[in-house]
mmCIF file of C-alpha atoms and ligand atoms in Angstrom:
data_model
loop_
_atom_site.group_PDB
_atom_site.id
_atom_site.type_symbol
_atom_site.label_atom_id
_atom_site.label_comp_id
_atom_site.label_asym_id
_atom_site.label_seq_id
_atom_site.Cartn_x
_atom_site.Cartn_y
_atom_site.Cartn_z
ATOM 1 C CA MET A 1305 5.601 9.270 -27.423
ATOM 2 C CA GLN A 1306 4.673 8.287 -23.882
ATOM 3 C CA PRO A 1307 7.611 7.994 -21.221
ATOM 4 C CA SER A 1308 7.763 4.134 -20.125
ATOM 5 C CA TRP A 1309 6.943 3.611 -16.722
ATOM 6 C CA LYS A 1310 10.423 2.788 -15.965
ATOM 7 C CA MET A 1311 11.396 6.337 -16.956
ATOM 8 C CA LEU A 1312 8.596 7.678 -14.904
ATOM 9 C CA LEU A 1313 9.766 5.733 -11.611
ATOM 10 C CA LYS A 1314 13.458 7.248 -12.212
ATOM 11 C CA GLN A 1315 11.503 10.520 -12.527
ATOM 12 C CA SER A 1316 10.052 9.871 -8.940
ATOM 13 C CA GLN A 1317 13.554 10.730 -7.090
ATOM 14 C CA LEU A 1318 12.966 14.369 -6.260
ATOM 15 C CA THR A 1319 14.937 16.669 -4.098
ATOM 16 C CA PRO A 1320 13.042 18.674 -1.417
ATOM 17 C CA LEU A 1321 13.731 21.825 -3.261
ATOM 18 C CA GLN A 1322 12.278 20.417 -6.521
ATOM 19 C CA LEU A 1323 9.154 19.509 -4.733
ATOM 20 C CA LEU A 1324 8.769 23.042 -3.210
ATOM 21 C CA GLN A 1325 9.229 24.663 -6.187
ATOM 22 C CA ASN A 1326 7.072 22.320 -8.353
ATOM 23 C CA LEU A 1327 4.226 22.875 -5.919
ATOM 24 C CA ASN A 1328 4.798 26.403 -5.392
ATOM 25 C CA LEU A 1329 5.519 26.088 -1.698
ATOM 26 C CA PRO A 1330 7.306 28.317 0.614
ATOM 27 C CA LEU A 1331 11.022 27.814 0.647
ATOM 28 C CA THR A 1332 10.785 28.219 4.626
ATOM 29 C CA LEU A 1333 9.712 24.446 4.671
ATOM 30 C CA LEU A 1334 13.262 23.554 3.117
ATOM 31 C CA ASP A 1335 15.196 22.807 6.204
ATOM 32 C CA GLU A 1336 12.711 20.504 7.959
ATOM 33 C CA LEU A 1337 12.369 18.612 4.458
ATOM 34 C CA LYS A 1338 15.963 18.167 4.387
ATOM 35 C CA ILE A 1339 16.121 16.591 7.798
ATOM 36 C CA ALA A 1340 13.365 14.024 7.541
ATOM 37 C CA ASN A 1341 14.404 13.388 4.067
ATOM 38 C CA ARG A 1342 17.556 11.981 5.654
ATOM 39 C CA LEU A 1343 15.260 9.631 7.717
ATOM 40 C CA PHE A 1344 13.335 8.208 4.819
ATOM 41 C CA PRO A 1345 14.071 9.691 1.222
ATOM 42 C CA LEU A 1346 11.214 11.665 -0.638
ATOM 43 C CA ARG A 1347 9.649 9.790 -3.421
ATOM 44 C CA ILE A 1348 6.868 10.802 -5.196
ATOM 45 C CA THR A 1349 5.924 9.874 -9.127
ATOM 46 C CA PRO A 1350 4.911 12.661 -11.592
ATOM 47 C CA GLY A 1351 1.410 11.377 -11.702
ATOM 48 C CA PHE A 1352 0.907 11.860 -8.069
ATOM 49 C CA LEU A 1353 2.506 15.040 -8.026
ATOM 50 C CA SER A 1354 0.180 16.257 -10.622
ATOM 51 C CA ARG A 1355 -2.838 15.717 -8.608
ATOM 52 C CA ILE A 1356 -1.464 18.084 -5.999
ATOM 53 C CA GLU A 1357 -3.171 21.256 -5.581
ATOM 54 C CA LYS A 1358 -0.428 23.812 -5.996
ATOM 55 C CA GLY A 1359 0.480 26.084 -3.412
ATOM 56 C CA ASN A 1360 -1.422 24.190 -0.608
ATOM 57 C CA PRO A 1361 0.820 22.867 2.038
ATOM 58 C CA LYS A 1362 -2.342 21.069 3.577
ATOM 59 C CA ASP A 1363 -3.363 19.069 0.312
ATOM 60 C CA PRO A 1364 -4.200 15.415 1.404
ATOM 61 C CA LEU A 1365 -2.088 13.774 -1.172
ATOM 62 C CA LEU A 1366 1.000 16.301 -0.096
ATOM 63 C CA LEU A 1367 0.720 15.287 3.398
ATOM 64 C CA GLN A 1368 0.976 11.967 2.569
ATOM 65 C CA VAL A 1369 4.788 12.163 0.890
ATOM 66 C CA LEU A 1370 6.042 15.309 2.508
ATOM 67 C CA PRO A 1371 8.829 14.997 4.801
ATOM 68 C CA LEU A 1372 8.178 16.982 8.103
ATOM 69 C CA GLY A 1373 9.961 18.024 11.017
ATOM 70 C CA ALA A 1374 7.040 16.274 13.083
ATOM 71 C CA GLU A 1375 8.686 13.030 12.150
ATOM 72 C CA LYS A 1376 11.222 13.579 14.743
ATOM 73 C CA PHE A 1377 8.429 13.573 17.558
ATOM 74 C CA ASN A 1378 8.660 9.965 18.838
ATOM 75 C CA PRO A 1379 6.263 9.091 21.828
ATOM 76 C CA PRO A 1380 6.615 5.996 23.375
ATOM 77 C CA GLY A 1381 5.197 3.014 21.693
ATOM 78 C CA PHE A 1382 6.494 4.278 18.175
ATOM 79 C CA VAL A 1383 9.070 1.446 17.132
ATOM 80 C CA GLU A 1384 11.045 0.449 14.024
ATOM 81 C CA ASP A 1385 9.593 -2.647 13.619
ATOM 82 C CA PRO A 1386 5.631 -2.108 15.191
ATOM 83 C CA LEU A 1387 4.514 -5.602 13.626
ATOM 84 C CA ASP A 1388 7.525 -7.590 14.993
ATOM 85 C CA GLU A 1389 7.859 -8.823 11.275
ATOM 86 C CA GLN A 1390 11.578 -9.255 11.499
ATOM 87 C CA SER A 1391 11.064 -12.337 13.623
ATOM 88 C CA GLN A 1392 8.162 -13.894 11.896
ATOM 89 C CA ASN A 1393 9.796 -15.080 8.644
ATOM 90 C CA PRO A 1394 10.859 -18.453 8.315
ATOM 91 C CA LEU A 1395 12.795 -17.786 5.258
ATOM 92 C CA PRO A 1396 14.088 -14.168 3.779
ATOM 93 C CA GLY A 1397 11.226 -12.562 1.901
ATOM 94 C CA LEU A 1398 8.849 -14.887 3.359
ATOM 95 C CA LEU A 1399 5.966 -14.268 6.098
ATOM 96 C CA HIS A 1400 3.848 -17.000 7.040
ATOM 97 C CA LYS A 1401 1.557 -15.458 9.977
ATOM 98 C CA TYR A 1402 -1.819 -16.285 8.873
ATOM 99 C CA HIS A 1403 -3.417 -19.693 8.171
ATOM 100 C CA GLY A 1404 -3.624 -20.643 4.186
ATOM 101 C CA ARG A 1405 -1.824 -17.600 3.168
ATOM 102 C CA VAL A 1406 2.080 -16.791 2.661
ATOM 103 C CA LEU A 1407 3.045 -12.966 2.003
ATOM 104 C CA LEU A 1408 6.325 -12.749 -0.068
ATOM 105 C CA ILE A 1409 8.251 -9.466 0.328
ATOM 106 C CA THR A 1410 9.191 -9.071 -3.626
ATOM 107 C CA SER A 1411 10.862 -6.000 -3.805
ATOM 108 C CA GLY A 1412 12.089 -3.396 -1.382
ATOM 109 C CA ALA A 1413 11.243 -0.261 -3.780
ATOM 110 C CA CYS A 1414 8.105 1.682 -3.893
ATOM 111 C CA ALA A 1415 6.986 4.141 -6.546
ATOM 112 C CA ILE A 1416 6.058 6.657 -3.905
ATOM 113 C CA ASN A 1417 7.436 7.001 -0.187
ATOM 114 C CA CYS A 1418 4.425 7.105 2.173
ATOM 115 C CA ARG A 1419 5.401 8.722 5.291
ATOM 116 C CA TYR A 1420 3.126 6.882 7.518
ATOM 117 C CA CYS A 1421 4.452 3.347 6.159
ATOM 118 C CA PHE A 1422 5.007 0.882 8.791
ATOM 119 C CA ARG A 1423 7.719 -0.591 6.610
ATOM 120 C CA ARG A 1424 9.804 2.584 6.659
ATOM 121 C CA SER A 1425 12.154 1.247 8.808
ATOM 122 C CA PHE A 1426 12.040 -2.530 7.484
ATOM 123 C CA ALA A 1427 15.163 -3.940 6.979
ATOM 124 C CA TYR A 1428 14.688 -4.871 3.191
ATOM 125 C CA ALA A 1429 18.505 -5.498 2.652
ATOM 126 C CA GLU A 1430 18.840 -8.247 4.769
ATOM 127 C CA ASN A 1431 15.317 -9.615 3.506
ATOM 128 C CA ASN A 1432 15.664 -9.526 -0.202
ATOM 129 C CA PRO A 1433 15.879 -13.204 -0.853
ATOM 130 C CA GLY A 1434 17.580 -12.767 -4.379
ATOM 131 C CA GLN A 1435 17.385 -15.255 -7.143
ATOM 132 C CA GLN A 1436 18.156 -18.554 -5.384
ATOM 133 C CA GLY A 1437 16.278 -17.464 -2.400
ATOM 134 C CA TRP A 1438 13.077 -17.474 -4.539
ATOM 135 C CA ASP A 1439 13.868 -21.191 -5.185
ATOM 136 C CA LEU A 1440 13.902 -21.869 -1.423
ATOM 137 C CA VAL A 1441 10.597 -19.749 -1.064
ATOM 138 C CA LEU A 1442 8.972 -21.763 -3.755
ATOM 139 C CA ALA A 1443 10.291 -25.060 -2.219
ATOM 140 C CA TYR A 1444 8.663 -23.799 1.372
ATOM 141 C CA ILE A 1445 5.082 -23.170 -0.469
ATOM 142 C CA GLU A 1446 5.315 -26.510 -2.124
ATOM 143 C CA ASN A 1447 6.149 -28.497 1.144
ATOM 144 C CA ASP A 1448 2.915 -26.783 2.849
ATOM 145 C CA PRO A 1449 -0.275 -27.851 1.302
ATOM 146 C CA SER A 1450 -2.213 -25.731 3.554
ATOM 147 C CA ILE A 1451 -1.051 -22.396 1.579
ATOM 148 C CA CYS A 1452 -3.569 -21.759 -1.025
ATOM 149 C CA GLU A 1453 -2.765 -18.112 -1.648
ATOM 150 C CA VAL A 1454 0.141 -16.505 -2.258
ATOM 151 C CA ILE A 1455 0.288 -12.502 -1.448
ATOM 152 C CA LEU A 1456 2.988 -10.553 -3.334
ATOM 153 C CA SER A 1457 3.911 -7.644 -1.184
ATOM 154 C CA GLY A 1458 6.845 -5.152 -0.545
ATOM 155 C CA GLY A 1459 7.842 -2.308 -1.042
ATOM 156 C CA ASP A 1460 5.828 -2.650 -3.991
ATOM 157 C CA PRO A 1461 5.674 -5.971 -5.780
ATOM 158 C CA LEU A 1462 4.698 -4.086 -9.196
ATOM 159 C CA THR A 1463 8.335 -2.437 -9.178
ATOM 160 C CA LEU A 1464 9.637 -5.914 -10.402
ATOM 161 C CA THR A 1465 10.093 -6.204 -14.019
ATOM 162 C CA ASP A 1466 7.725 -8.197 -16.046
ATOM 163 C CA SER A 1467 10.022 -11.287 -16.734
ATOM 164 C CA SER A 1468 10.485 -11.437 -12.722
ATOM 165 C CA LEU A 1469 7.022 -11.349 -12.290
ATOM 166 C CA LYS A 1470 6.548 -14.032 -15.056
ATOM 167 C CA LYS A 1471 9.148 -16.256 -13.453
ATOM 168 C CA LEU A 1472 7.457 -15.923 -10.242
ATOM 169 C CA LEU A 1473 4.063 -16.499 -11.656
ATOM 170 C CA THR A 1474 5.231 -19.779 -13.460
ATOM 171 C CA GLY A 1475 6.958 -20.973 -10.296
ATOM 172 C CA LEU A 1476 3.691 -20.652 -8.404
ATOM 173 C CA GLU A 1477 1.245 -22.108 -11.203
ATOM 174 C CA LYS A 1478 3.145 -25.320 -10.880
ATOM 175 C CA ILE A 1479 2.399 -25.935 -7.184
ATOM 176 C CA THR A 1480 -1.022 -27.482 -7.267
ATOM 177 C CA HIS A 1481 -2.333 -26.382 -3.964
ATOM 178 C CA VAL A 1482 -1.920 -22.492 -4.789
ATOM 179 C CA GLN A 1483 -5.394 -21.319 -6.120
ATOM 180 C CA THR A 1484 -5.013 -17.472 -5.720
ATOM 181 C CA LEU A 1485 -2.511 -14.892 -6.452
ATOM 182 C CA ARG A 1486 -3.139 -11.742 -4.750
ATOM 183 C CA ILE A 1487 -1.207 -8.451 -5.259
ATOM 184 C CA HIS A 1488 -0.880 -5.951 -2.854
ATOM 185 C CA SER A 1489 0.257 -2.656 -4.745
ATOM 186 C CA ARG A 1490 -0.111 0.998 -4.767
ATOM 187 C CA ILE A 1491 1.163 1.222 -8.088
ATOM 188 C CA PRO A 1492 -1.944 1.318 -10.211
ATOM 189 C CA VAL A 1493 -2.925 4.633 -8.155
ATOM 190 C CA VAL A 1494 0.448 6.297 -8.178
ATOM 191 C CA LEU A 1495 1.926 5.009 -11.296
ATOM 192 C CA PRO A 1496 -0.991 3.778 -13.417
ATOM 193 C CA GLU A 1497 1.460 3.742 -16.604
ATOM 194 C CA ARG A 1498 2.799 0.309 -15.122
ATOM 195 C CA ILE A 1499 -0.243 -1.500 -16.371
ATOM 196 C CA ASP A 1500 0.696 -1.591 -19.706
ATOM 197 C CA GLY A 1501 0.157 -4.333 -22.754
ATOM 198 C CA HIS A 1502 3.488 -6.379 -21.505
ATOM 199 C CA PHE A 1503 2.000 -6.569 -18.021
ATOM 200 C CA GLY A 1504 -1.381 -7.731 -19.455
ATOM 201 C CA GLN A 1505 0.675 -10.324 -21.093
ATOM 202 C CA VAL A 1506 2.268 -11.753 -18.099
ATOM 203 C CA PHE A 1507 -1.221 -12.224 -16.413
ATOM 204 C CA GLN A 1508 -3.568 -13.083 -19.416
ATOM 205 C CA ASN A 1509 -3.561 -16.843 -19.281
ATOM 206 C CA THR A 1510 -2.590 -18.004 -15.855
ATOM 207 C CA ARG A 1511 -4.660 -20.647 -14.142
ATOM 208 C CA LEU A 1512 -4.533 -18.967 -10.634
ATOM 209 C CA SER A 1513 -7.486 -16.698 -9.413
ATOM 210 C CA LYS A 1514 -6.260 -12.985 -9.154
ATOM 211 C CA VAL A 1515 -6.790 -10.198 -6.626
ATOM 212 C CA MET A 1516 -5.236 -6.886 -6.747
ATOM 213 C CA VAL A 1517 -5.573 -4.847 -3.182
ATOM 214 C CA ILE A 1518 -4.840 -1.384 -4.167
ATOM 215 C CA HIS A 1519 -4.084 1.398 -1.784
ATOM 216 C CA THR A 1520 -5.919 4.723 -1.981
ATOM 217 C CA ASN A 1521 -6.498 7.302 0.969
ATOM 218 C CA HIS A 1522 -8.328 10.068 -0.854
ATOM 219 C CA ALA A 1523 -10.577 10.320 -3.482
ATOM 220 C CA ASN A 1524 -8.411 12.829 -5.047
ATOM 221 C CA GLU A 1525 -5.596 10.059 -6.001
ATOM 222 C CA LEU A 1526 -8.067 8.878 -8.632
ATOM 223 C CA ASP A 1527 -8.002 10.511 -11.856
ATOM 224 C CA GLU A 1528 -8.851 9.083 -15.578
ATOM 225 C CA THR A 1529 -4.967 7.582 -15.709
ATOM 226 C CA VAL A 1530 -5.945 5.356 -12.665
ATOM 227 C CA PHE A 1531 -9.328 4.833 -14.164
ATOM 228 C CA SER A 1532 -7.630 3.398 -17.265
ATOM 229 C CA ALA A 1533 -5.066 1.115 -15.330
ATOM 230 C CA LEU A 1534 -7.903 -0.296 -13.197
ATOM 231 C CA ASP A 1535 -10.179 -0.943 -16.125
ATOM 232 C CA ALA A 1536 -7.245 -2.690 -17.701
ATOM 233 C CA LEU A 1537 -6.743 -4.921 -14.571
ATOM 234 C CA LYS A 1538 -10.580 -5.868 -14.450
ATOM 235 C CA ASN A 1539 -10.429 -6.978 -17.982
ATOM 236 C CA LEU A 1540 -7.597 -9.228 -17.086
ATOM 237 C CA GLY A 1541 -9.602 -10.734 -14.402
ATOM 238 C CA PHE A 1542 -8.284 -9.407 -11.379
ATOM 239 C CA GLN A 1543 -10.912 -8.675 -8.387
ATOM 240 C CA LEU A 1544 -10.173 -5.369 -7.442
ATOM 241 C CA LEU A 1545 -10.114 -4.122 -3.783
ATOM 242 C CA ASN A 1546 -8.782 -1.327 -1.753
ATOM 243 C CA GLN A 1547 -7.336 -0.619 1.582
ATOM 244 C CA SER A 1548 -6.550 2.537 3.008
ATOM 245 C CA VAL A 1549 -4.674 3.861 6.371
ATOM 246 C CA LEU A 1550 -6.710 6.271 8.578
ATOM 247 C CA LEU A 1551 -4.484 9.301 8.454
ATOM 248 C CA LYS A 1552 -4.823 12.390 10.784
ATOM 249 C CA GLY A 1553 -5.690 15.691 8.460
ATOM 250 C CA ILE A 1554 -5.597 13.532 5.361
ATOM 251 C CA ASN A 1555 -8.992 11.292 5.677
ATOM 252 C CA ASP A 1556 -10.104 11.107 9.132
ATOM 253 C CA SER A 1557 -13.474 12.753 8.280
ATOM 254 C CA THR A 1558 -16.892 11.268 7.325
ATOM 255 C CA GLU A 1559 -17.134 13.139 4.324
ATOM 256 C CA THR A 1560 -13.701 12.161 3.187
ATOM 257 C CA GLN A 1561 -14.439 8.728 3.746
ATOM 258 C CA VAL A 1562 -17.839 8.627 2.198
ATOM 259 C CA ALA A 1563 -16.209 10.525 -1.310
ATOM 260 C CA LEU A 1564 -13.526 7.951 -1.343
ATOM 261 C CA GLN A 1565 -15.699 5.014 -1.138
ATOM 262 C CA ARG A 1566 -18.138 6.383 -3.925
ATOM 263 C CA LYS A 1567 -15.166 7.131 -6.081
ATOM 264 C CA LEU A 1568 -13.605 3.695 -5.784
ATOM 265 C CA PHE A 1569 -16.962 1.970 -6.804
ATOM 266 C CA ALA A 1570 -17.192 4.096 -9.802
ATOM 267 C CA PHE A 1571 -13.862 2.890 -10.689
ATOM 268 C CA GLY A 1572 -14.742 -0.698 -10.069
ATOM 269 C CA VAL A 1573 -13.266 -1.154 -6.653
ATOM 270 C CA LEU A 1574 -14.784 -2.566 -3.465
ATOM 271 C CA PRO A 1575 -13.276 -1.554 0.125
ATOM 272 C CA TYR A 1576 -11.240 -4.061 1.800
ATOM 273 C CA TYR A 1577 -9.464 -2.842 5.182
ATOM 274 C CA LEU A 1578 -9.433 0.538 6.731
ATOM 275 C CA HIS A 1579 -6.095 0.282 8.879
ATOM 276 C CA LEU A 1580 -5.709 1.865 12.031
ATOM 277 C CA LEU A 1581 -2.006 3.312 11.820
ATOM 278 C CA ASP A 1582 0.707 0.799 12.856
ATOM 279 C CA PRO A 1583 2.890 2.736 15.428
ATOM 280 C CA VAL A 1584 6.160 2.943 13.457
ATOM 281 C CA LYS A 1585 8.760 5.533 14.402
ATOM 282 C CA GLY A 1586 8.332 8.895 12.703
ATOM 283 C CA ALA A 1587 4.501 8.511 11.948
ATOM 284 C CA ALA A 1588 2.935 9.557 15.290
ATOM 285 C CA HIS A 1589 1.771 12.821 13.952
ATOM 286 C CA PHE A 1590 -0.823 10.706 11.582
ATOM 287 C CA GLU A 1591 -2.420 8.964 14.463
ATOM 288 C CA VAL A 1592 -6.283 8.815 14.621
ATOM 289 C CA SER A 1593 -7.493 7.230 18.169
ATOM 290 C CA LYS A 1594 -9.393 4.140 18.075
ATOM 291 C CA ALA A 1595 -12.273 5.984 19.755
ATOM 292 C CA GLU A 1596 -12.188 8.529 16.496
ATOM 293 C CA ALA A 1597 -12.106 5.756 14.386
ATOM 294 C CA GLN A 1598 -15.139 4.257 15.686
ATOM 295 C CA THR A 1599 -17.010 7.503 15.712
ATOM 296 C CA ILE A 1600 -16.244 8.009 11.502
ATOM 297 C CA MET A 1601 -17.254 4.304 11.204
ATOM 298 C CA SER A 1602 -20.608 4.657 13.046
ATOM 299 C CA GLU A 1603 -21.429 7.718 10.565
ATOM 300 C CA ILE A 1604 -20.489 6.154 7.547
ATOM 301 C CA VAL A 1605 -22.451 2.977 8.163
ATOM 302 C CA LYS A 1606 -25.515 5.238 8.196
ATOM 303 C CA ILE A 1607 -24.523 6.748 4.793
ATOM 304 C CA LEU A 1608 -23.036 4.091 2.566
ATOM 305 C CA PRO A 1609 -24.469 0.966 1.389
ATOM 306 C CA GLY A 1610 -23.102 -2.008 3.355
ATOM 307 C CA TYR A 1611 -20.890 -3.215 0.558
ATOM 308 C CA LEU A 1612 -18.909 0.340 0.840
ATOM 309 C CA VAL A 1613 -18.091 0.315 4.188
ATOM 310 C CA PRO A 1614 -14.482 -1.223 4.764
ATOM 311 C CA LYS A 1615 -13.548 -3.333 7.821
ATOM 312 C CA LEU A 1616 -11.506 -1.279 10.580
ATOM 313 C CA ALA A 1617 -8.648 -3.231 11.212
ATOM 314 C CA ARG A 1618 -5.368 -3.308 13.371
ATOM 315 C CA GLU A 1619 -2.611 -5.679 13.176
ATOM 316 C CA ILE A 1620 -1.285 -7.179 16.583
ATOM 317 C CA PRO A 1621 1.784 -8.938 16.544
ATOM 318 C CA GLY A 1622 1.496 -12.735 17.544
ATOM 319 C CA GLU A 1623 -2.329 -12.715 16.540
ATOM 320 C CA SER A 1624 -3.806 -15.253 13.838
ATOM 321 C CA SER A 1625 -5.458 -12.770 11.873
ATOM 322 C CA LYS A 1626 -5.854 -9.007 11.642
ATOM 323 C CA ARG A 1627 -7.909 -7.764 14.338
ATOM 324 C CA ILE A 1628 -11.611 -6.257 13.369
ATOM 325 C CA ILE A 1629 -12.492 -3.563 15.362
ATOM 326 C CA PRO A 1630 -16.487 -3.404 16.400
ATOM 327 C CA LEU A 1631 -18.337 0.214 15.548
ATOM 328 C CA GLN A 1632 -19.084 0.378 18.999
ATOM 329 C CA THR A 1633 -16.956 -0.873 22.075
ATOM 330 C CA GLU A 1634 -19.867 -2.121 24.217
ATOM 331 C CA LEU A 1635 -23.077 -3.762 22.605
ATOM 332 C CA GLN A 1636 -26.274 -3.298 23.403
HETATM 333 C C1 PLP B 189 -2.097 -8.591 6.250
HETATM 334 C C2 PLP B 189 -1.628 -10.047 5.946
HETATM 335 C C3 PLP B 189 -1.913 -10.906 5.324
HETATM 336 C C4 PLP B 189 -3.371 -11.157 4.691
HETATM 337 O O1 PLP B 189 -4.238 -11.132 5.607
HETATM 338 P P1 PLP B 189 -5.899 -10.953 5.090
HETATM 339 O O2 PLP B 189 -6.629 -10.773 6.425
HETATM 340 O O3 PLP B 189 -6.125 -12.151 4.479
HETATM 341 O O4 PLP B 189 -5.796 -9.642 4.325
HETATM 342 C C5 PLP B 189 -1.008 -12.053 5.150
HETATM 343 N N1 PLP B 189 0.131 -12.315 5.643
HETATM 344 C C6 PLP B 189 0.506 -11.059 6.473
HETATM 345 C C7 PLP B 189 2.039 -11.186 7.242
HETATM 346 C C8 PLP B 189 -0.081 -10.127 6.747
HETATM 347 O O5 PLP B 189 0.313 -8.969 7.185
HETATM 348 S S1 SF4 B 190 4.853 -0.272 0.945
HETATM 349 FE FE1 SF4 B 190 2.866 1.106 0.472
HETATM 350 S S2 SF4 B 190 2.376 2.656 2.128
HETATM 351 FE FE2 SF4 B 190 4.654 1.642 2.224
HETATM 352 S S3 SF4 B 190 5.796 3.303 1.040
HETATM 353 FE FE3 SF4 B 190 5.240 1.672 -0.404
HETATM 354 S S4 SF4 B 190 3.416 2.333 -1.602
HETATM 355 FE FE4 SF4 B 190 3.392 3.530 0.507
#
C-alpha cells in the first residue's frame, strides 16, 4: 500500500545526520548543519529527497534545503521581516496589501523548509487565527465588495486537512463578490501524493474559478509523480502557474531557466513570477544581483517563446503591486 500524504509529511522531519547518510555526503558537514538547523529546522519530503543526486554537495535541489554555516553571514539590509508584513495585517492571518485581492496565511507549516524563504522568521504563532479567527477573516472579506480574489498562502495551505479546506471553501463560496480562489503551494511539487481523490472531492464542484500557483526552481524537481499531481489539478479545472526565486548556484543561468520553463510547459504549467530574493536574515548567500538577473532575462527572451518568459519581480514594502523589473534599465 502507498503511504498516505500525512505519513510522508511526518517522514519529512529528518535529522542533519540522517540527511548526510541518506545522500552519501561527507560527515564533516555535520557541525555547520546542526548550527543552521537550530535557526530553521531541516525539512524535506521523501519525494524531494529522492530527486537529489547522491554524493553531490552542489545538487541544485539539495542547496535549497541544506542548512549551511553561511546562514550566519548577515550583511546589512538582511532582516527578519523584509516585507514588513507584520505591520500589514488588519486581522491575524489576513494580508490586504493589493487591490481586489487578500492573502490568507492559512498554515505556518510547510512540507519542506526552503532556506531562502522570506517567511523563515515570520511570527506564525501570533498570526495563526485559529477557528474563531476564520470567522472574523470571512466577515472582513464579506464587508469589502472590492475583494474578488482570495489567495490561500502560508506556510503551505495544502498542509491543511481536506476538512479544513472544505470549511474555508464553503465560507468563501457564500460571499457573492468572491470570484476566484488562488492557492500558492509548493506541495504539488514536493509532496505530490497530497493531490489524491479526497482532495479532488473538495474542489470538484465549487463555483469559484481556481488558480494554483506552484513553486519550482529547477527542472530536476519535476518527475512523473509531479506530472500526475499536476494532471489531476488540471482535470479539476485549476489554471496552473509557476513562481520561482532566482537563487545563486541553483538556477542563476540562462540554460537552467530555459530548461525549467520548457519542462514546466510540458507539465501543463505556464510561468508567472521569477522573484528576486527577499533580503531575509540567513539567506544572503543566495542573492543574485538585479543586474545579473536582467542579463539572464535578456538572454531567455531571445530563446523562449513569449508565453514561457516569467516576469522578473521584486516586492517592495508599501507599494500597491509587486514591482516588475524591466529587461534593461535604459530604454532605447
Ligand atoms: C504577492 C501577493 C499578492 C498577489 O499578488 P499578484 O501580483 O496578484 O500575484 C497578494 N497579496 C500579497 C500580500 C502578496 O504578497
Ligand atoms: S513557504 Fe514556500 S518557500 Fe517558504 S519554506 Fe514553505 S514551501 Fe518553501
